[in-house]
Structures are given as C-alpha cells and as structure tokens.
C-alpha cells in the first residue's frame, strides 16, 4: 500500500505519546490519570491594561516578519515576502502583506493627493480623496501575486522556505470604488480601448490595460478594514483581481484612456516572457492556477512520526479553485484535499489533508485545478512549453522533501 493510502486517524488520538500521556494510557478504556495543573504566574496576577498607544500588536511570543527577497538594485527598489509558512486561513495581516517597490514608498498627504482621469473621455476629471469617498463603494476578497513570485525558471536552493519561493503573494479584503463606476462618470468615448494607469511614486510606475481586462477592477483606498498601508499604495491604488501584481498601480494618480497600448517601460523591457525561439510574450496579465503546501514546508521540523495536517494555499486568476490534490510520494499518487469554504473567485483558498507520517522520506506536493478546468502543470510541462528564459509567471507544481529525521527542505 503506498504511504498516501494508509488509514490516517483509525486510532483514538492524534497525539498518542505527546502531552505527557503515554500512548498505551490513551489506548486503554477508563478515566485518564493526568498530573494536577499548576496555576501559572499569569493567572495569579492581573494582566496589563488596554493596548497602548491604542493600536494593538501581536503577542511578544510571536516573531512574524516580512523578509527581503533578492538584493535590490538600490534601496528603494526592494521587495519583501509574506511569511506564508506561519500564517493561517487566507487573510494576510496588513503588516505582513508582501511589498514590491520600484522607487521606494512615498509619504503621500491624502489632502494633497489627486486622481486625474483624462484622454478619450467626455468629461475629464480631477478627484480628491474626499470626492472618491462619496462614490458607491465595494469590498472584495482577492489575492495579489507578483508575477515574479517563485524564482524557479533557472534557479533552485534547498534552503528556500515558502516565504522565499511563494512569499510575493498575499490576500486581503479590498475596499474602494469600482473603476467601472468612475469610467461611467467621465464617459468613456467609443474609440477608447485601452487605459494607462500611473503611480505618484518616484518610479512613476505606468502600465497599459485593455478595457476588456478590467472585470472587477477597484480604485482601492482600504485594505482589511483600514486605510491602505503606505507600502500598499496609500492613499489610493488600482486593484486588478487575478492579474499580475505589477498592474495594480499603487499611489494611483492618473488614468488616461486611449485607443492602443501605451508601450511603457514596464510592459516592453520588463514584464514580458522570453520564449525559447527568442520572441517575447507581451501583456501576459492573468495569474494562472497555482498552489503550494505551507505546512509542512521548507525549514519546518517534524518532531516524531504520527499524525499531521498538510495544509496550503491555492488560487487562480481565472476564477474559483475547484480542487486541490496532494501527493506525499513525489507525484506517484494523489489524494483530494478538503477546501475551506467559502471558495471565492480570484482569492486564496486554504486546503487541508490529514496525513500520518511513517517516519520515512516523503515528497509533499500539491496541484490545483480551477473552474475553467485548467490544472496546475508540472515544472517539466511548463519548461516544455515555455523554455527557461522567463522570469515571470512560474506556476508549476512545487515540492517539499521530508527527510527520515523529520527535517523539511525545498526540492525543485
Ligand atoms: N506605483 C507603483 N505601483 C506598483 C509598484 C511600484 O513600484 N510602484 N510595484 C508593482 C508590483 S511589481 C507589484 S507585484 C505590486 C505589489 O503590491 P504590494 O507592494 O502592495 O504587495 O504593486 C505594483 N504596483
Ligand atoms: Mo511585481
């Protein structure tokens, strides 16, 4: 029988041998003999008062942090990854949302910030943040992924954690005005087919987007219930569900309607995909279905053989995730994982599968399928189709090798 089909929780306990209670005691019927609970110091004294200065922070026992990715060309052109290996559920706390800045984080006074909408429109507009707050608003849960997430086309490193391989991925509830609402207000002319979005940062990041790709686009001013963080584009960003992160222009200050793509630096020299024949794919907007196991993953250490939960994240820029399969034998056999409800379109989906580790080597992988029927490919299939010249859009199956001693390492 392959390890993946060994019955998992046939016994009475997940943690036989743990909790200071022996496995044989658990197996026996009747009341358990447990040592008396001590009354700890934190029960004998009152705790501290309310949070000061008023904005709460995590317990001092928690040490979560974003982690810088590759060394930046200059200090402002940096990125940091979300610690996916330590997070739960699907929402990324605002202080841990990944960051990617091409010209640093500007300190923008919202009173002075303006959004200009012009070009092929009937009524060009200059809007303040107060103006925007008066429009009808929406809140939607969506992932954001940098297309440069997962540096796996040419390189691999056994020391990588999931923060290094998939950390340019986060998920939040985004609130703001639907772009369609604003476009109605300015009156898009019939000859307009593309728009340009421009940021107010020192990079003045600009990207072109066809109007046909704007489904669900939000002019977002809030993230998980509070104003955007400066790192995420305070006071205003474009948010484009399911599309490569680069298009979600932060510190948004200008939208121009036109009748063709604007061919900016970021869509000509950057954010194109060099194919094996030397041509480049341009305007590869959609993030294809992808998944990764976050527990156990690189850097984790399993203490002893027994019951564990395999858990991870799946997402697709094309819609809902319909299934995630997990393999613990390097892709020989696959089993369906449970998907945490609600499964939302273009949002992270948490998957889980109980697993009994027999103490031997195991290669843990996941593969996701979305509602279009697209299934996450193997690395081999991706490379066969697209070669190894690319930088962006790696969505291949990824693995974690559990060694006999319980250490967990990345394998390509
Ligand atoms: N104005 C501006 N917008 C920007 C960027 C930037 O440097 N400047 N970086 C882009 C890139 S490459 C990505 S992946 C996302 C990252 O968003 P985040 O930092 O909120 O995670 O923002 C995009 N929008
Ligand atoms: Mo990015």
Coordinates of N, CA and C in Angstrom, one line a residue, residues 134-363:
X134 N -17.2 59.7 -1.8 CA -18.6 59.9 -2.0 C -19.3 58.9 -3.0
X135 N -18.4 58.3 -3.8 CA -18.9 57.3 -4.8 C -19.4 56.0 -4.1
X136 N -20.3 55.3 -4.7 CA -20.7 54.0 -4.2 C -19.4 53.1 -4.1
X137 N -19.3 52.3 -3.0 CA -18.1 51.5 -2.8 C -18.4 50.0 -2.7
X138 N -17.3 49.2 -2.9 CA -17.5 47.8 -2.8 C -16.3 47.3 -1.9
X139 N -16.5 46.1 -1.3 CA -15.4 45.4 -0.6 C -15.3 44.0 -1.2
X140 N -14.1 43.5 -1.6 CA -14.0 42.2 -2.1 C -12.7 41.6 -1.7
X141 N -12.7 40.3 -1.5 CA -11.6 39.5 -1.1 C -10.8 39.0 -2.3
X142 N -9.6 39.3 -2.4 CA -8.8 38.9 -3.6 C -7.3 38.7 -3.2
X143 N -6.7 37.7 -3.9 CA -5.2 37.6 -3.7 C -4.5 38.7 -4.6
X144 N -3.3 38.9 -4.2 CA -2.4 39.7 -5.1 C -1.1 38.9 -5.2
X145 N -0.6 38.7 -6.4 CA 0.6 38.0 -6.5 C 1.5 38.7 -7.6
X146 N 2.8 38.9 -7.2 CA 3.7 39.4 -8.1 C 4.0 38.3 -9.2
X147 N 4.0 38.7 -10.4 CA 4.3 37.6 -11.4 C 5.8 37.1 -11.3
X148 N 6.6 37.9 -10.6 CA 8.0 37.5 -10.4 C 8.1 36.6 -9.1
X149 N 7.0 36.2 -8.5 CA 7.0 35.3 -7.4 C 7.5 34.0 -7.9
X150 N 8.1 33.2 -7.1 CA 8.6 31.8 -7.4 C 9.7 31.8 -8.5
X151 N 10.9 32.1 -8.1 CA 12.0 32.2 -9.0 C 12.5 30.8 -9.4
X152 N 11.7 30.1 -10.1 CA 12.1 28.7 -10.4 C 12.4 28.4 -11.8
X153 N 12.5 29.4 -12.7 CA 12.8 29.0 -14.1 C 14.2 28.5 -14.3
X154 N 15.1 29.2 -13.6 CA 16.6 28.8 -13.8 C 17.2 28.4 -12.5
X155 N 16.6 28.7 -11.3 CA 17.4 28.5 -10.1 C 16.6 27.7 -9.1
X156 N 17.3 27.1 -8.1 CA 16.7 26.4 -7.0 C 17.7 26.5 -5.9
X157 N 17.1 26.3 -4.6 CA 18.0 26.4 -3.5 C 17.3 25.6 -2.4
X158 N 18.0 24.6 -1.9 CA 17.3 23.7 -0.8 C 17.0 24.5 0.4
X159 N 17.7 25.6 0.7 CA 17.4 26.4 1.9 C 16.2 27.3 1.8
X160 N 15.6 27.3 0.6 CA 14.4 28.2 0.5 C 13.2 27.7 1.3
X161 N 12.6 28.7 2.0 CA 11.3 28.5 2.6 C 10.2 28.9 1.7
X162 N 9.0 28.7 2.0 CA 7.9 29.1 1.2 C 7.8 30.6 1.1
X163 N 8.3 31.3 2.1 CA 8.4 32.7 2.1 C 9.3 33.2 0.9
X164 N 10.4 32.4 0.7 CA 11.3 32.7 -0.4 C 10.7 32.3 -1.8
X165 N 10.0 31.2 -1.8 CA 9.5 30.7 -3.1 C 8.2 31.2 -3.5
X166 N 7.3 31.6 -2.6 CA 5.9 32.0 -2.9 C 5.5 33.2 -2.1
X167 N 6.4 33.9 -1.4 CA 6.0 35.0 -0.5 C 5.5 36.2 -1.1
X168 N 5.7 36.4 -2.4 CA 5.2 37.6 -3.1 C 3.7 37.4 -3.4
X169 N 3.0 36.9 -2.4 CA 1.6 36.5 -2.5 C 0.9 36.9 -1.2
X170 N -0.2 37.6 -1.3 CA -0.9 38.0 -0.1 C -2.4 38.0 -0.5
X171 N -3.3 38.2 0.5 CA -4.7 38.2 0.2 C -5.4 39.1 1.3
X172 N -6.3 40.0 0.8 CA -6.9 40.9 1.7 C -8.3 41.2 1.2
X173 N -9.1 41.9 2.0 CA -10.4 42.5 1.6 C -10.1 43.9 1.2
X174 N -10.3 44.2 -0.1 CA -10.0 45.5 -0.7 C -11.3 46.3 -0.8
X175 N -11.3 47.5 -0.3 CA -12.5 48.4 -0.4 C -12.2 49.6 -1.2
X176 N -13.1 50.0 -2.0 CA -12.9 51.2 -2.8 C -14.1 51.4 -3.8
X177 N -13.8 52.2 -4.8 CA -14.8 52.4 -5.9 C -14.5 51.6 -7.1
X178 N -15.5 50.9 -7.6 CA -15.3 50.2 -8.8 C -14.8 51.1 -9.9
X179 N -13.8 50.7 -10.7 CA -13.3 51.5 -11.8 C -14.4 51.8 -12.8
X180 N -15.3 50.8 -13.0 CA -16.4 51.0 -13.9 C -17.3 52.2 -13.5
X181 N -17.5 52.4 -12.2 CA -18.3 53.5 -11.7 C -17.7 54.8 -12.1
X182 N -16.3 54.9 -11.9 CA -15.6 56.2 -12.3 C -15.6 56.4 -13.8
X183 N -15.5 55.3 -14.6 CA -15.4 55.4 -16.0 C -16.8 55.9 -16.5
X184 N -17.9 55.4 -15.9 CA -19.2 55.9 -16.2 C -19.3 57.4 -16.0
X185 N -18.7 57.8 -14.9 CA -18.8 59.3 -14.5 C -18.1 60.1 -15.6
X186 N -16.9 59.7 -16.1 CA -16.2 60.5 -17.0 C -16.7 60.3 -18.5
X187 N -17.4 59.2 -18.7 CA -17.9 59.0 -20.1 C -16.8 58.5 -21.0
X188 N -16.6 57.3 -21.1 CA -15.5 56.7 -22.0 C -16.0 56.9 -23.4
X189 N -15.2 57.4 -24.3 CA -15.5 57.6 -25.7 C -15.5 56.2 -26.4
X190 N -16.3 56.1 -27.4 CA -16.4 54.7 -28.1 C -15.1 54.3 -28.7
X191 N -14.2 55.2 -29.1 CA -12.9 54.8 -29.7 C -11.9 54.4 -28.6
X192 N -12.2 54.5 -27.3 CA -11.2 54.1 -26.3 C -11.2 52.6 -26.1
X193 N -10.0 52.0 -26.2 CA -9.9 50.6 -26.0 C -8.9 50.2 -24.9
X194 N -8.0 51.1 -24.5 CA -7.0 50.8 -23.5 C -7.0 52.0 -22.5
X195 N -6.4 51.7 -21.3 CA -6.1 52.8 -20.4 C -4.7 52.7 -19.9
X196 N -4.2 53.8 -19.5 CA -2.9 53.9 -18.8 C -3.1 54.2 -17.4
X197 N -2.5 53.5 -16.5 CA -2.5 53.9 -15.0 C -1.1 54.3 -14.6
X198 N -1.1 55.4 -13.8 CA 0.2 55.9 -13.4 C 0.3 56.1 -11.9
X199 N 1.4 55.8 -11.3 CA 1.6 56.0 -9.9 C 2.3 57.3 -9.6
X200 N 2.1 57.8 -8.3 CA 2.7 59.0 -7.9 C 4.1 58.8 -7.2
X201 N 4.6 57.6 -7.3 CA 5.9 57.3 -6.6 C 7.1 57.8 -7.5
X202 N 8.3 57.7 -7.0 CA 9.4 58.2 -7.8 C 9.7 57.3 -9.0
X203 N 9.1 56.1 -9.0 CA 9.2 55.2 -10.2 C 8.2 55.7 -11.3
X204 N 7.2 56.4 -10.8 CA 6.1 56.8 -11.7 C 5.6 55.6 -12.5
X205 N 5.4 54.5 -11.8 CA 5.1 53.2 -12.5 C 3.9 53.4 -13.4
X206 N 4.0 53.0 -14.6 CA 2.9 53.1 -15.6 C 2.7 51.7 -16.3
X207 N 1.4 51.4 -16.5 CA 1.1 50.2 -17.2 C -0.2 50.5 -18.1
X208 N -0.3 49.8 -19.2 CA -1.4 49.8 -20.1 C -2.3 48.6 -19.9
X209 N -3.6 48.9 -20.0 CA -4.6 47.8 -19.8 C -5.7 47.9 -20.8
X210 N -6.0 46.7 -21.5 CA -7.2 46.8 -22.4 C -8.5 46.9 -21.5
X211 N -9.4 47.7 -22.0 CA -10.6 47.9 -21.2 C -11.4 46.5 -21.1
X212 N -11.1 45.6 -22.0 CA -11.7 44.3 -21.8 C -11.2 43.5 -20.6
X213 N -10.1 43.9 -20.0 CA -9.5 43.1 -18.9 C -9.8 43.8 -17.5
X214 N -10.8 44.7 -17.5 CA -11.0 45.4 -16.2 C -12.0 44.8 -15.3
X215 N -12.5 43.6 -15.6 CA -13.5 43.0 -14.8 C -13.2 43.0 -13.3
X216 N -14.0 43.7 -12.5 CA -13.8 43.7 -11.1 C -12.8 44.7 -10.6
X217 N -12.2 45.5 -11.5 CA -11.2 46.5 -11.0 C -11.7 47.5 -10.0
X218 N -10.9 47.7 -9.0 CA -11.3 48.6 -7.9 C -10.2 49.7 -7.7
X219 N -10.7 50.9 -7.5 CA -9.8 52.0 -7.0 C -9.9 51.9 -5.5
X220 N -8.9 51.2 -5.0 CA -8.9 50.8 -3.6 C -8.3 51.8 -2.7
X221 N -9.0 52.2 -1.6 CA -8.5 53.0 -0.6 C -8.4 52.3 0.8
X222 N -8.9 51.1 0.9 CA -8.8 50.4 2.2 C -8.5 48.9 2.0
X223 N -7.9 48.4 3.0 CA -7.4 47.0 3.0 C -7.6 46.4 4.4
X224 N -8.4 45.3 4.4 CA -8.8 44.7 5.7 C -9.3 45.7 6.7
X225 N -10.2 46.5 6.2 CA -10.9 47.4 7.2 C -10.3 48.7 7.6
X226 N -9.0 48.9 7.2 CA -8.4 50.2 7.5 C -7.8 50.8 6.2
X227 N -7.4 52.1 6.3 CA -6.8 52.7 5.1 C -5.7 51.9 4.6
X228 N -5.4 51.9 3.3 CA -4.2 51.2 2.8 C -3.0 51.5 3.6
X229 N -2.1 50.6 3.7 CA -0.8 50.9 4.3 C 0.0 51.6 3.3
X230 N 1.0 52.5 3.7 CA 1.8 53.2 2.8 C 2.5 52.2 1.8
X231 N 2.9 51.1 2.3 CA 3.6 50.1 1.4 C 2.6 49.6 0.3
X232 N 1.3 49.6 0.6 CA 0.4 49.1 -0.4 C -0.3 50.1 -1.3
X233 N 0.2 51.4 -1.2 CA -0.2 52.4 -2.1 C -1.0 53.6 -1.5
X234 N -1.0 53.8 -0.2 CA -1.7 54.8 0.4 C -1.5 56.2 -0.3
X235 N -2.6 56.9 -0.6 CA -4.0 56.7 -0.1 C -4.8 55.9 -1.2
X236 N -4.3 55.6 -2.4 CA -5.1 55.0 -3.4 C -4.3 54.2 -4.3
X237 N -4.9 53.0 -4.6 CA -4.2 52.1 -5.6 C -5.3 51.5 -6.5
X238 N -4.8 51.2 -7.7 CA -5.6 50.4 -8.6 C -5.5 48.9 -8.1
X239 N -6.6 48.2 -8.1 CA -6.5 46.8 -7.7 C -7.2 46.0 -8.8
X240 N -6.5 45.1 -9.4 CA -7.0 44.3 -10.6 C -7.0 42.8 -10.2
X241 N -8.2 42.3 -9.9 CA -8.3 40.9 -9.4 C -7.7 39.9 -10.4
X242 N -6.9 39.0 -9.9 CA -6.4 37.9 -10.8 C -5.3 38.2 -11.8
X243 N -5.0 39.5 -11.9 CA -3.9 39.9 -12.9 C -2.6 40.1 -12.2
X244 N -1.5 40.1 -12.9 CA -0.2 40.1 -12.3 C -0.1 41.4 -11.5
X245 N 0.6 41.3 -10.3 CA 0.6 42.3 -9.3 C 1.1 43.7 -9.8
X246 N 2.0 43.6 -10.8 CA 2.6 44.9 -11.3 C 1.5 45.8 -11.9
X247 N 0.4 45.2 -12.4 CA -0.6 46.1 -13.0 C -1.4 46.9 -11.9
X248 N -1.4 46.4 -10.7 CA -2.2 47.1 -9.6 C -1.4 48.3 -9.1
X249 N -1.5 49.3 -9.9 CA -0.6 50.5 -9.7 C -0.9 51.1 -8.3
X250 N 0.1 51.3 -7.5 CA 0.0 51.9 -6.2 C 0.1 53.4 -6.3
X251 N -0.3 54.1 -5.3 CA -0.2 55.6 -5.2 C -0.8 56.2 -6.5
X252 N -1.9 55.6 -6.9 CA -2.5 55.9 -8.2 C -2.8 57.4 -8.4
X253 N -2.3 58.1 -9.4 CA -2.6 59.5 -9.6 C -3.2 59.8 -11.0
X254 N -3.1 58.9 -11.9 CA -3.6 59.3 -13.3 C -4.1 58.0 -14.0
X255 N -5.2 58.2 -14.7 CA -5.8 57.2 -15.6 C -6.0 58.0 -16.9
X256 N -5.4 57.4 -18.0 CA -5.7 58.1 -19.3 C -6.3 57.0 -20.2
X257 N -7.4 57.4 -20.9 CA -8.0 56.5 -21.9 C -7.4 56.7 -23.2
X258 N -7.1 55.6 -24.0 CA -6.5 55.7 -25.3 C -7.1 54.6 -26.2
X259 N -6.6 54.6 -27.4 CA -7.1 53.7 -28.4 C -6.0 52.6 -28.8
X260 N -5.0 52.5 -28.0 CA -3.9 51.5 -28.2 C -3.1 51.4 -26.9
X261 N -2.3 50.3 -26.7 CA -1.4 50.2 -25.6 C -0.4 51.4 -25.6
X262 N 0.1 51.8 -24.5 CA 1.0 52.9 -24.4 C 2.4 52.5 -24.5
X263 N 2.7 51.2 -24.4 CA 4.1 50.6 -24.6 C 5.1 51.3 -23.6
X264 N 4.7 51.2 -22.3 CA 5.6 51.8 -21.3 C 6.8 50.8 -21.0
X265 N 7.8 51.4 -20.3 CA 9.0 50.6 -20.0 C 8.6 49.2 -19.3
X266 N 7.6 49.3 -18.4 CA 7.3 48.1 -17.6 C 6.6 47.0 -18.4
X267 N 6.2 47.3 -19.7 CA 5.5 46.3 -20.5 C 6.3 46.0 -21.8
X268 N 7.5 46.6 -21.9 CA 8.3 46.3 -23.0 C 9.6 45.7 -22.6
X269 N 10.5 46.4 -21.8 CA 11.7 45.8 -21.4 C 11.5 44.9 -20.2
X270 N 10.4 45.2 -19.4 CA 10.1 44.3 -18.2 C 8.8 43.7 -18.4
X271 N 8.4 42.7 -17.6 CA 7.1 42.1 -17.5 C 6.7 41.5 -18.9
X272 N 7.7 41.0 -19.7 CA 7.4 40.2 -20.8 C 8.1 38.9 -20.6
X273 N 7.7 37.9 -21.4 CA 8.2 36.5 -21.2 C 9.0 36.0 -22.4
X274 N 10.3 35.9 -22.2 CA 11.1 35.5 -23.3 C 11.0 34.0 -23.6
X275 N 10.5 33.7 -24.8 CA 10.3 32.3 -25.2 C 11.5 31.6 -25.8
X276 N 11.5 30.3 -25.9 CA 12.7 29.6 -26.4 C 13.1 30.0 -27.8
X277 N 12.2 30.5 -28.6 CA 12.5 30.9 -30.0 C 13.0 32.3 -30.1
X278 N 13.2 33.0 -28.9 CA 13.7 34.4 -28.9 C 12.7 35.4 -29.0
X279 N 11.4 35.1 -29.3 CA 10.3 36.1 -29.3 C 9.9 36.2 -27.8
X280 N 9.2 37.3 -27.6 CA 8.7 37.6 -26.2 C 7.2 37.7 -26.2
X281 N 6.6 37.0 -25.2 CA 5.1 37.2 -25.0 C 5.0 38.5 -24.2
X282 N 4.0 39.3 -24.7 CA 3.8 40.6 -24.1 C 2.3 40.6 -23.5
X283 N 2.1 41.4 -22.5 CA 0.7 41.6 -21.9 C 0.2 40.2 -21.5
X284 N 1.0 39.5 -20.7 CA 0.6 38.2 -20.1 C 0.0 38.6 -18.7
X285 N -1.2 39.0 -18.7 CA -1.8 39.6 -17.5 C -2.2 38.6 -16.4
X286 N -2.9 37.5 -16.9 CA -3.6 36.6 -15.9 C -2.6 35.7 -15.1
X287 N -2.9 35.6 -13.8 CA -2.1 34.7 -13.0 C -2.8 33.3 -13.1
X288 N -2.1 32.3 -13.6 CA -2.8 31.0 -13.8 C -2.9 30.3 -12.5
X289 N -3.7 29.2 -12.5 CA -3.9 28.5 -11.3 C -2.6 27.9 -10.7
X290 N -2.5 28.0 -9.4 CA -1.3 27.7 -8.7 C -1.6 27.2 -7.3
X291 N -0.7 26.5 -6.6 CA -0.9 26.1 -5.2 C 0.4 25.8 -4.6
X292 N 0.5 25.8 -3.3 CA 1.7 25.5 -2.6 C 1.3 25.0 -1.2
X293 N 2.0 23.9 -0.8 CA 1.9 23.5 0.6 C 2.7 24.4 1.5
X294 N 2.0 24.9 2.6 CA 2.7 25.8 3.5 C 3.1 25.1 4.8
X295 N 2.4 24.0 5.1 CA 2.7 23.2 6.3 C 2.6 21.7 6.0
X296 N 3.6 20.9 6.1 CA 4.9 21.3 6.4 C 5.6 21.9 5.2
X297 N 6.6 22.8 5.4 CA 7.3 23.3 4.2 C 8.7 23.7 4.7
X298 N 9.5 24.1 3.7 CA 11.0 24.3 3.9 C 11.3 25.0 5.3
X299 N 12.2 24.4 6.0 CA 12.6 25.0 7.3 C 11.8 24.4 8.5
X300 N 10.7 23.7 8.3 CA 9.9 23.1 9.3 C 10.7 21.8 9.8
X301 N 10.3 21.4 11.0 CA 11.0 20.2 11.5 C 9.8 19.3 12.2
X302 N 9.6 18.1 11.6 CA 8.6 17.2 12.2 C 9.3 16.5 13.4
X303 N 8.6 16.5 14.6 CA 9.2 16.0 15.8 C 9.3 14.5 15.9
X304 N 8.2 13.9 15.4 CA 8.2 12.4 15.6 C 7.1 11.9 14.6
X305 N 7.2 10.6 14.2 CA 6.2 10.0 13.3 C 4.8 10.1 14.0
X306 N 3.8 10.2 13.1 CA 2.5 10.3 13.7 C 1.6 11.2 12.8
X307 N 0.5 11.7 13.4 CA -0.5 12.4 12.7 C -0.1 13.9 12.5
X308 N -0.2 14.4 11.3 CA 0.0 15.8 11.0 C -1.1 16.2 10.0
X309 N -1.2 17.6 9.9 CA -2.1 18.1 8.9 C -1.2 18.7 7.8
X310 N -1.5 18.3 6.6 CA -0.9 19.0 5.4 C -1.8 20.1 5.1
X311 N -1.3 21.3 4.9 CA -2.1 22.5 4.6 C -1.4 23.4 3.7
X312 N -2.2 24.1 2.9 CA -1.6 25.0 1.9 C -2.6 26.0 1.3
X313 N -2.2 26.7 0.3 CA -3.0 27.7 -0.4 C -3.1 27.4 -1.9
X314 N -4.2 27.7 -2.5 CA -4.4 27.5 -3.9 C -5.2 28.8 -4.4
X315 N -4.9 29.2 -5.6 CA -5.5 30.4 -6.2 C -5.4 30.3 -7.7
X316 N -6.3 31.1 -8.3 CA -6.3 31.2 -9.8 C -6.8 32.6 -10.2
X317 N -6.2 33.2 -11.1 CA -6.6 34.5 -11.6 C -7.8 34.4 -12.5
X318 N -8.2 33.1 -12.9 CA -9.3 32.9 -13.8 C -10.6 32.7 -13.1
X319 N -10.6 32.5 -11.8 CA -11.9 32.3 -11.1 C -11.7 31.5 -9.8
X320 N -12.6 30.5 -9.6 CA -12.6 29.7 -8.3 C -11.7 28.5 -8.5
X321 N -11.1 28.1 -7.4 CA -10.5 26.8 -7.3 C -11.5 25.7 -7.1
X322 N -11.4 24.7 -8.0 CA -12.4 23.6 -7.8 C -11.8 22.4 -7.2
X323 N -10.5 22.2 -7.1 CA -9.9 21.1 -6.5 C -8.4 21.3 -6.2
X324 N -8.0 20.7 -5.2 CA -6.5 20.6 -4.9 C -6.2 19.2 -4.5
X325 N -5.2 18.6 -5.2 CA -4.8 17.3 -4.9 C -3.4 17.3 -4.2
X326 N -3.2 16.4 -3.3 CA -1.9 16.4 -2.6 C -1.2 15.0 -2.8
X327 N 0.1 15.1 -3.0 CA 0.9 13.8 -3.1 C 1.9 13.8 -2.0
X328 N 2.1 12.7 -1.4 CA 3.2 12.6 -0.4 C 4.3 11.7 -0.9
X329 N 4.2 11.2 -2.1 CA 5.1 10.3 -2.7 C 5.7 10.8 -4.0
X330 N 5.9 12.1 -4.1 CA 6.5 12.7 -5.2 C 5.7 12.6 -6.5
X331 N 4.4 12.6 -6.4 CA 3.6 12.6 -7.6 C 3.2 11.3 -8.1
X332 N 3.5 10.2 -7.4 CA 3.1 8.8 -7.9 C 1.6 8.7 -7.6
X333 N 1.1 9.1 -6.5 CA -0.3 9.0 -6.2 C -0.8 10.4 -5.6
X334 N -2.1 10.7 -5.9 CA -2.6 12.0 -5.5 C -3.9 11.7 -4.7
X335 N -4.2 12.6 -3.7 CA -5.5 12.5 -3.0 C -6.1 13.9 -2.9
X336 N -7.4 13.9 -3.0 CA -8.1 15.3 -2.9 C -8.0 15.8 -1.5
X337 N -7.7 17.1 -1.4 CA -7.6 17.8 -0.1 C -9.0 18.5 0.1
X338 N -9.3 18.7 1.3 CA -10.6 19.5 1.7 C -10.3 21.0 1.4
X339 N -11.3 21.6 0.8 CA -11.2 23.1 0.5 C -12.0 23.8 1.6
X340 N -11.4 24.8 2.2 CA -12.1 25.6 3.2 C -13.1 26.5 2.5
X341 N -14.3 26.5 3.0 CA -15.3 27.4 2.5 C -15.2 28.8 3.2
X342 N -15.6 29.9 2.6 CA -16.1 30.0 1.2 C -14.9 30.0 0.2
X343 N -15.2 29.3 -0.9 CA -14.2 29.3 -2.0 C -14.6 30.5 -3.0
X344 N -13.8 31.5 -3.0 CA -14.1 32.7 -3.7 C -13.3 32.8 -5.0
X345 N -13.8 33.6 -5.9 CA -13.2 33.8 -7.2 C -12.0 34.7 -7.0
X346 N -10.8 34.3 -7.6 CA -9.6 35.1 -7.6 C -9.2 35.5 -6.2
X347 N -9.3 34.5 -5.3 CA -9.0 34.6 -3.9 C -8.2 33.4 -3.4
X348 N -7.4 33.6 -2.4 CA -6.7 32.4 -1.8 C -7.8 31.4 -1.3
X349 N -7.5 30.1 -1.5 CA -8.3 29.1 -0.9 C -7.4 28.2 -0.1
X350 N -7.8 28.0 1.2 CA -7.0 27.1 2.1 C -7.4 25.7 1.8
X351 N -6.4 24.8 1.6 CA -6.7 23.4 1.6 C -6.0 22.6 2.7
X352 N -6.6 21.5 3.0 CA -6.1 20.7 4.1 C -6.2 19.2 3.9
X353 N -5.3 18.4 4.4 CA -5.4 17.0 4.2 C -4.7 16.3 5.4
X354 N -5.4 15.5 6.2 CA -4.7 14.8 7.3 C -3.7 13.8 6.7
X355 N -2.6 13.6 7.5 CA -1.5 12.8 7.0 C -0.9 12.1 8.2
X356 N -0.6 10.9 8.0 CA 0.2 10.2 9.1 C 1.6 9.9 8.5
X357 N 2.5 10.6 9.1 CA 3.9 10.4 8.7 C 4.5 9.2 9.3
X358 N 5.0 8.3 8.5 CA 5.5 7.0 9.0 C 7.0 7.1 9.4
X359 N 7.6 8.3 9.3 CA 9.0 8.5 9.8 C 10.0 8.3 8.7
X360 N 9.5 7.9 7.5 CA 10.4 7.8 6.3 C 10.4 9.0 5.4
X361 N 11.2 9.0 4.4 CA 11.2 10.1 3.5 C 9.9 10.3 2.8
X362 N 9.5 11.5 2.6 CA 8.2 11.8 1.8 C 8.5 13.1 1.0
X363 N 7.9 13.1 -0.2 CA 8.0 14.3 -1.0 C 6.6 14.8 -1.2

